[in-house]
PDB file of C-alpha atoms in Angstrom:
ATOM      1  CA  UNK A  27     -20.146  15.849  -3.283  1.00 47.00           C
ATOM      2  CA  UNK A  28     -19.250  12.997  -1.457  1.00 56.00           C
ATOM      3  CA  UNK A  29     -15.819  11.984  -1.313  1.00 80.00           C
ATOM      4  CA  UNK A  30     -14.381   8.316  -1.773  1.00 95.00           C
ATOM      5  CA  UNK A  31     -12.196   6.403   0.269  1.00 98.00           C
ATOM      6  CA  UNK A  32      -8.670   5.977  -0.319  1.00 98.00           C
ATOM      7  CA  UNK A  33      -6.699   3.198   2.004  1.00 98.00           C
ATOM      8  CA  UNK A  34      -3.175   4.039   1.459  1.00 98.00           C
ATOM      9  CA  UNK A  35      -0.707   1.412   2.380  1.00 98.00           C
ATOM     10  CA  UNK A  36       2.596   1.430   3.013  1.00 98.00           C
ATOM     11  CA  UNK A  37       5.681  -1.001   3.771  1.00 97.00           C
ATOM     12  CA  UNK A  38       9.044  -0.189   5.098  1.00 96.00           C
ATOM     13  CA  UNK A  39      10.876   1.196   1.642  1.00 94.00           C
ATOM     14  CA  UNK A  40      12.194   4.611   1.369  1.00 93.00           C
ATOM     15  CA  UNK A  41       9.518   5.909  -0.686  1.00 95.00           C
ATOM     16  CA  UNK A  42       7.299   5.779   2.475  1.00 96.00           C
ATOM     17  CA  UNK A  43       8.951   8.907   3.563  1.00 96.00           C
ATOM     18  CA  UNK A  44       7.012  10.398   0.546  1.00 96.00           C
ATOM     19  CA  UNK A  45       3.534   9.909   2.176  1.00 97.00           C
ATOM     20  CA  UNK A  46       2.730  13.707   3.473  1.00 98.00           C
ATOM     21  CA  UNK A  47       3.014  14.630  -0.064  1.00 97.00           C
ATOM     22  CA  UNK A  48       1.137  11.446  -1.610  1.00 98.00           C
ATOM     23  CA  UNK A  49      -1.588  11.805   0.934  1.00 98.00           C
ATOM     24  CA  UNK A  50      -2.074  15.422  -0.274  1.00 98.00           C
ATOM     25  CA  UNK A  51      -2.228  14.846  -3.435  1.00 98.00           C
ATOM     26  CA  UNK A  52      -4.863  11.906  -3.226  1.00 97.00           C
ATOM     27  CA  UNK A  53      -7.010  14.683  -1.100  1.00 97.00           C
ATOM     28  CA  UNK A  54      -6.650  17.332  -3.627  1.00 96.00           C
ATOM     29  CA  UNK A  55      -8.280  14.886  -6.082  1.00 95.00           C
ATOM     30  CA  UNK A  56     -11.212  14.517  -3.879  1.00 95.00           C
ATOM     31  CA  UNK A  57      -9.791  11.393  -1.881  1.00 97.00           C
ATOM     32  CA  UNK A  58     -11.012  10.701   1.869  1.00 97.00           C
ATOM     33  CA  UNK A  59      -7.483   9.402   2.875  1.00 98.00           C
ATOM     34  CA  UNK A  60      -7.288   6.441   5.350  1.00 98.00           C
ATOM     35  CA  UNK A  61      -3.092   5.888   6.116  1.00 98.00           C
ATOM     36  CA  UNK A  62      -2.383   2.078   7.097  1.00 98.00           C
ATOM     37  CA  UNK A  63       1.417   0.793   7.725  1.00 98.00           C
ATOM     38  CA  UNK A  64       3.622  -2.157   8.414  1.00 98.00           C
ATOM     39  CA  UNK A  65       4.824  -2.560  11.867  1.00 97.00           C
ATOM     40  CA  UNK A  66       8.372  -1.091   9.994  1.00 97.00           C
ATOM     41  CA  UNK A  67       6.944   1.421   8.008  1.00 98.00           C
ATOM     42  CA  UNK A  68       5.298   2.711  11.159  1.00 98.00           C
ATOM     43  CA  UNK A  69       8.500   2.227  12.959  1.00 98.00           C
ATOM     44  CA  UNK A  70      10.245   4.635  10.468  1.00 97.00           C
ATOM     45  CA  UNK A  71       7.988   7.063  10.452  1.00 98.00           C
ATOM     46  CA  UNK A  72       7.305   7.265  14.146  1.00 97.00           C
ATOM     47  CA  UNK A  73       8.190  11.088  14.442  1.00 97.00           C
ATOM     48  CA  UNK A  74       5.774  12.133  12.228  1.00 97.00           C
ATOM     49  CA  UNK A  75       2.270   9.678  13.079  1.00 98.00           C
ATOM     50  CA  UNK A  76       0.893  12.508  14.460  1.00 98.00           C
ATOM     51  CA  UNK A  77       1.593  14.674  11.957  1.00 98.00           C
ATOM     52  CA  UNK A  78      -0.123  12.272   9.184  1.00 98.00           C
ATOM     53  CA  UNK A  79      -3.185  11.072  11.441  1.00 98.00           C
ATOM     54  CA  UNK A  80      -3.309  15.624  11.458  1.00 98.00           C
ATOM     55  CA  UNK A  81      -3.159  15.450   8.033  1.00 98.00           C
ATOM     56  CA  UNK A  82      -5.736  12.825   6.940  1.00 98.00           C
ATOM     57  CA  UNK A  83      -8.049  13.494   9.891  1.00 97.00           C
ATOM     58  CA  UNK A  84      -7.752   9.548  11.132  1.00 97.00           C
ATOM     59  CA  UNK A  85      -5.642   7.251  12.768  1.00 97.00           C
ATOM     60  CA  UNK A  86      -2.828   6.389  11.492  1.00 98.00           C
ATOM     61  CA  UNK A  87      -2.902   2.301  11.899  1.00 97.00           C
ATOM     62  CA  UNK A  88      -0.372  -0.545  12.271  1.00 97.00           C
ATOM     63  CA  UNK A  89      -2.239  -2.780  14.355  1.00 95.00           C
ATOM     64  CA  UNK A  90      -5.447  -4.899  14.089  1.00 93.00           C
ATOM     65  CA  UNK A  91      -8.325  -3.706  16.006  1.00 90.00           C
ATOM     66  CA  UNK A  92      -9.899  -5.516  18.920  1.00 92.00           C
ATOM     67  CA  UNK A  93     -12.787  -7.574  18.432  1.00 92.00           C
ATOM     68  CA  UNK A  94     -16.140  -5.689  19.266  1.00 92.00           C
ATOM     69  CA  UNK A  95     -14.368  -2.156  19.047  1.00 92.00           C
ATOM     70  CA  UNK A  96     -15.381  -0.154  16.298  1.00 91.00           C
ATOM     71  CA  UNK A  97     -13.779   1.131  13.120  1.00 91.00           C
ATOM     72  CA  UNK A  98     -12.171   3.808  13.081  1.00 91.00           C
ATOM     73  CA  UNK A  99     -12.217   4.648   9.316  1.00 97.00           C
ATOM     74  CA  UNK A 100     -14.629   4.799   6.689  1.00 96.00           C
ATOM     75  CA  UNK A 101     -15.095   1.885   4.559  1.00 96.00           C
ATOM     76  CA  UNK A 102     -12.858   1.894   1.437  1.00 97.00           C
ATOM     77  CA  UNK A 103     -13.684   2.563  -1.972  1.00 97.00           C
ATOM     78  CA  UNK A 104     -10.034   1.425  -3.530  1.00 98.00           C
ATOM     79  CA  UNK A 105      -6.542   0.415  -1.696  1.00 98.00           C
ATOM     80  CA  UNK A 106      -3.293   1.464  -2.726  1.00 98.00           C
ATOM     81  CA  UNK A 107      -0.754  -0.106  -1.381  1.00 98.00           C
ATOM     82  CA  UNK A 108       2.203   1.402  -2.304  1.00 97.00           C
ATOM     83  CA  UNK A 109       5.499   0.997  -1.406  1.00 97.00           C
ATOM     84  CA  UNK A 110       4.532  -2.884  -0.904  1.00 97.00           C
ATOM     85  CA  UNK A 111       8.126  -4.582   0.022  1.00 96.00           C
ATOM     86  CA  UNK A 112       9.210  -8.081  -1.196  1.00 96.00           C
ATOM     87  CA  UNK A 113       7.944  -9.383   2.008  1.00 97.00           C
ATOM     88  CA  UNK A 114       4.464  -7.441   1.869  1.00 97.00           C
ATOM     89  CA  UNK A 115       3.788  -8.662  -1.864  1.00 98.00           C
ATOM     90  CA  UNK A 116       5.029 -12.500  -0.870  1.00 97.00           C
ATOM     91  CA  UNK A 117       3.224 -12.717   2.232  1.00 97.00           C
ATOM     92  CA  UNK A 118      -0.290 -11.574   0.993  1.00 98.00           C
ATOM     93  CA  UNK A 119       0.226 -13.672  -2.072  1.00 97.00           C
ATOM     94  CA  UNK A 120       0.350 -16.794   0.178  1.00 97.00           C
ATOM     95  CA  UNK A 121      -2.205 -15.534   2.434  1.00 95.00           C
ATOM     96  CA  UNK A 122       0.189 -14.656   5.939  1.00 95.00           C
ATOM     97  CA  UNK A 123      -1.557 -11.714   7.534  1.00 93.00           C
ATOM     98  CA  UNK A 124       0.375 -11.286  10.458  1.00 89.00           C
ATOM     99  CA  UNK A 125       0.372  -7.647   9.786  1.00 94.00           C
ATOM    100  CA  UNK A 126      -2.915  -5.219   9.808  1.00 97.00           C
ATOM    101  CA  UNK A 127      -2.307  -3.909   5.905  1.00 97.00           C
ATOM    102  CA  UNK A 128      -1.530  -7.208   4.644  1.00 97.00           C
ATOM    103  CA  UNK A 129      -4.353  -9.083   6.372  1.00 97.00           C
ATOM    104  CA  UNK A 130      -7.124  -5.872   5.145  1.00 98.00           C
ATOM    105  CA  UNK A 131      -5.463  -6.375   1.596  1.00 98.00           C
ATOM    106  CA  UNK A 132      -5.692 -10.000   1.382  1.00 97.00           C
ATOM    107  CA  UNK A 133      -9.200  -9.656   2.597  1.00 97.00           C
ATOM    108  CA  UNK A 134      -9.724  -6.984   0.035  1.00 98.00           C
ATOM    109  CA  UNK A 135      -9.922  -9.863  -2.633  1.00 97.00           C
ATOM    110  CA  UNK A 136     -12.839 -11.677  -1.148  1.00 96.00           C
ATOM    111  CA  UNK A 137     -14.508  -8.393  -0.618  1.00 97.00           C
ATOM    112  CA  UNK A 138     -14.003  -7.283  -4.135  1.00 96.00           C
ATOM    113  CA  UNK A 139     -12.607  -3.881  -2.758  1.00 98.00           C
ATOM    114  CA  UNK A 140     -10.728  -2.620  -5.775  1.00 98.00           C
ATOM    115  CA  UNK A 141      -6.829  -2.773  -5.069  1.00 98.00           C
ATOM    116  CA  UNK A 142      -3.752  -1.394  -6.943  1.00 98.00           C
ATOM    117  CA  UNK A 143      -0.212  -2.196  -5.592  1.00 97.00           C
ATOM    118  CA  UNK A 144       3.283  -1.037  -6.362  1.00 96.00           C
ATOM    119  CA  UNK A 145       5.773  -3.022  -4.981  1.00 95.00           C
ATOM    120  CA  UNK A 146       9.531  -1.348  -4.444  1.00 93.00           C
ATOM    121  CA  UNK A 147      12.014  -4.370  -4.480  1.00 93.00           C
ATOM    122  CA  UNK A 148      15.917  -4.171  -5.611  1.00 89.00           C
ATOM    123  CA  UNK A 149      17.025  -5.902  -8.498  1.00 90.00           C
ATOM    124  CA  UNK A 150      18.834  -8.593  -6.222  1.00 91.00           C
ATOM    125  CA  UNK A 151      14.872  -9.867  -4.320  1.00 91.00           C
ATOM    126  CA  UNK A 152      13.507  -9.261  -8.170  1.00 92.00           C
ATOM    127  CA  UNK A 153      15.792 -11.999  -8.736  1.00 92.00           C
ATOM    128  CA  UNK A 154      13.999 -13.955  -6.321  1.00 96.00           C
ATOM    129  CA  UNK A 155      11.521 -16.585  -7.962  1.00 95.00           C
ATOM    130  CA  UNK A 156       9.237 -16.070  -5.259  1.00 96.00           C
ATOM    131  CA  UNK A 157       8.196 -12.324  -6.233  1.00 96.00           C
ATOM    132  CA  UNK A 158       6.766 -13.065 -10.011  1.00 95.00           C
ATOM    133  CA  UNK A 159       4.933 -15.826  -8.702  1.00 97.00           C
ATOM    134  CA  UNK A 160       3.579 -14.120  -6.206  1.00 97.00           C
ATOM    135  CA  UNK A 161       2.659 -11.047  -8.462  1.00 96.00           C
ATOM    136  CA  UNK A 162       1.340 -13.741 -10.563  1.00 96.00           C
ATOM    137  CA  UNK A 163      -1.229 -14.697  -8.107  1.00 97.00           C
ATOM    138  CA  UNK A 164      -2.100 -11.461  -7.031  1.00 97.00           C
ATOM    139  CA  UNK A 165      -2.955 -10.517 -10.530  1.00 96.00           C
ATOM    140  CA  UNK A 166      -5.010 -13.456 -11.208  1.00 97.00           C
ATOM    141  CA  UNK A 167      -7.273 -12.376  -7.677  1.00 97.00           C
ATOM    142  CA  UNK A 168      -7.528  -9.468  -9.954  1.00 97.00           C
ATOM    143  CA  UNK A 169      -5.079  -6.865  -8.164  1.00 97.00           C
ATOM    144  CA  UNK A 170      -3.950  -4.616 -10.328  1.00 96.00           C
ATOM    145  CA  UNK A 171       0.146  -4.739  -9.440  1.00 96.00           C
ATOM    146  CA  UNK A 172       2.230  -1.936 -11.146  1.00 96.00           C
ATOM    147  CA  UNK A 173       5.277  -3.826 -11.740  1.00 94.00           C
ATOM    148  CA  UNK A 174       7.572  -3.032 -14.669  1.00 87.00           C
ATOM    149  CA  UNK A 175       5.154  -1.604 -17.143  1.00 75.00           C
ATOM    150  CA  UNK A 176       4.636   1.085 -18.607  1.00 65.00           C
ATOM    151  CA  UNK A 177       4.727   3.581 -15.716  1.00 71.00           C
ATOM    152  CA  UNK A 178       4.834   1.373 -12.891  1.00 85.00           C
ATOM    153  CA  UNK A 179       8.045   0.548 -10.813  1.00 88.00           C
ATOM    154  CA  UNK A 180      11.403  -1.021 -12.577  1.00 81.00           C
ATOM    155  CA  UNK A 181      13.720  -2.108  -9.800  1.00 82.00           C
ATOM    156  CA  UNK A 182      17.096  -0.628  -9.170  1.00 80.00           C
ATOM    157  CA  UNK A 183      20.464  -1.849  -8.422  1.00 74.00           C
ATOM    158  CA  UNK A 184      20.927  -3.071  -4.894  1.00 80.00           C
ATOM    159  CA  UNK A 185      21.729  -0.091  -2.695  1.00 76.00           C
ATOM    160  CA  UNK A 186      21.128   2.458  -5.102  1.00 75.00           C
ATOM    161  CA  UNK A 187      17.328   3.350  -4.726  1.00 70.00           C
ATOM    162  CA  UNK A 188      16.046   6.423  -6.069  1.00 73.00           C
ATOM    163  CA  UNK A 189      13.074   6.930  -3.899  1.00 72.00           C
ATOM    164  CA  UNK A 190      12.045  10.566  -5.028  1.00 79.00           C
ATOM    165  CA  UNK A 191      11.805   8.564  -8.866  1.00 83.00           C
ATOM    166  CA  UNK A 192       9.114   6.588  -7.419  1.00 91.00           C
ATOM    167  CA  UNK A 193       6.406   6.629  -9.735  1.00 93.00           C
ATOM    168  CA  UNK A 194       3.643   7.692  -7.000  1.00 95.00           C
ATOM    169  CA  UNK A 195       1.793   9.728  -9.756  1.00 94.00           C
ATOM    170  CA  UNK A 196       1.032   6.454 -11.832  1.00 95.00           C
ATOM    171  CA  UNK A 197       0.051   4.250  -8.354  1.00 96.00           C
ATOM    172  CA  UNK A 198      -2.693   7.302  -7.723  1.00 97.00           C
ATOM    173  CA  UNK A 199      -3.810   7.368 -11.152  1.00 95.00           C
ATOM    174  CA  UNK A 200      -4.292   3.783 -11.396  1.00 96.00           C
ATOM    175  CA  UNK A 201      -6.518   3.718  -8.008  1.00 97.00           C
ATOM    176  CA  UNK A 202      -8.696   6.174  -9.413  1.00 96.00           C
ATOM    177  CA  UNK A 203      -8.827   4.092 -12.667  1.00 95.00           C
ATOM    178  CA  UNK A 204     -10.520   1.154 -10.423  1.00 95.00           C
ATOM    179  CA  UNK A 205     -12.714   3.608  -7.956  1.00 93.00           C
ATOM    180  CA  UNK A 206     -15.996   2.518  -8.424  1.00 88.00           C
ATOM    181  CA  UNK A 207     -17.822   5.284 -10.719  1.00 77.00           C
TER     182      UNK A 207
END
């Protein structure tokens, strides 16, 4: 059996300390695991890079590649991005790709590369106008964004995130929901 691609994406939000355990979970359902990060995200998790380019058998990337080189993953079947910060979700929205995950997601869309995201925002920036609109428009370019529903993320109070509560189970569920059969 072949496996399928999973591009896991991740901004700077305590739930990206979680990622060991997502990443073996998505590989225990068959999942090729590809782990991509914000310049933060990668930042925060800098002791451990190795230890989750070990674990998923690839490079663990932050950056954009150089024209000419070659890729370095496998091409992906779905894209989870998951935590996706206010900033993440905002910037790909209006199309800023300054960073590698948010410039491969916003190309995801003209690609038609199936992509679920989960953003992880405080009640105070879900306040901000900015972040429905921009959830808005992702949804219309037909990402699926797990965003108060039914299983996907509710923000909290301001300072008191609950980052083990993250709902990672219903982000990996709803990637496999969009994997191409």
């Amino acid at each position: 059996m072949t496996s399928r691609t999973l591009y896991l994406f991740g901004s700077a939000a305590p739930p990206v300390f979680e990622l060991a355990g997502v990443i073996e979970t998505a590989q225990a359902d068959g999942w090729d695991v590809c782990l991509g990060l914000t310049p933060s995200a990668a930042r925060w998790l800098d002791d451990s890079l190795d230890e989750l380019a070990a674990l998923t058998g690839h490079p663990v990337r932050s950056e954009y590649k150089r024209p000419g080189e070659d890729d370095a993953w496998p091409k992906a079947d779905v894209i989870l991005f998951a935590p996706a910060t206010f900033n993440s979700i905002n910037s790909w929205a209006a199309g800023f790709t300054s960073s590698f995950v948010v410039g491969v997601v916003a190309e995801a869309i003209g690609k038609e590369i199936p992509t679920v995201a989960m953003p992880c925002v405080n009640a105070a920036y879900a306040q901000h106008r900015a972040l429905d609109r921009s959830i808005a428009e992702l949804r219309e370019q037909g990402v699926a964004v797990l965003y108060k529903e039914e299983g996907g993320f509710t923000p909290n109070p301001a300072g008191s995130g609950k980052p083990k509560a993250y709902p990672w189970a219903a982000a990996l569920a709803a990637a496999k929901k969009v994997a191409p059969a």
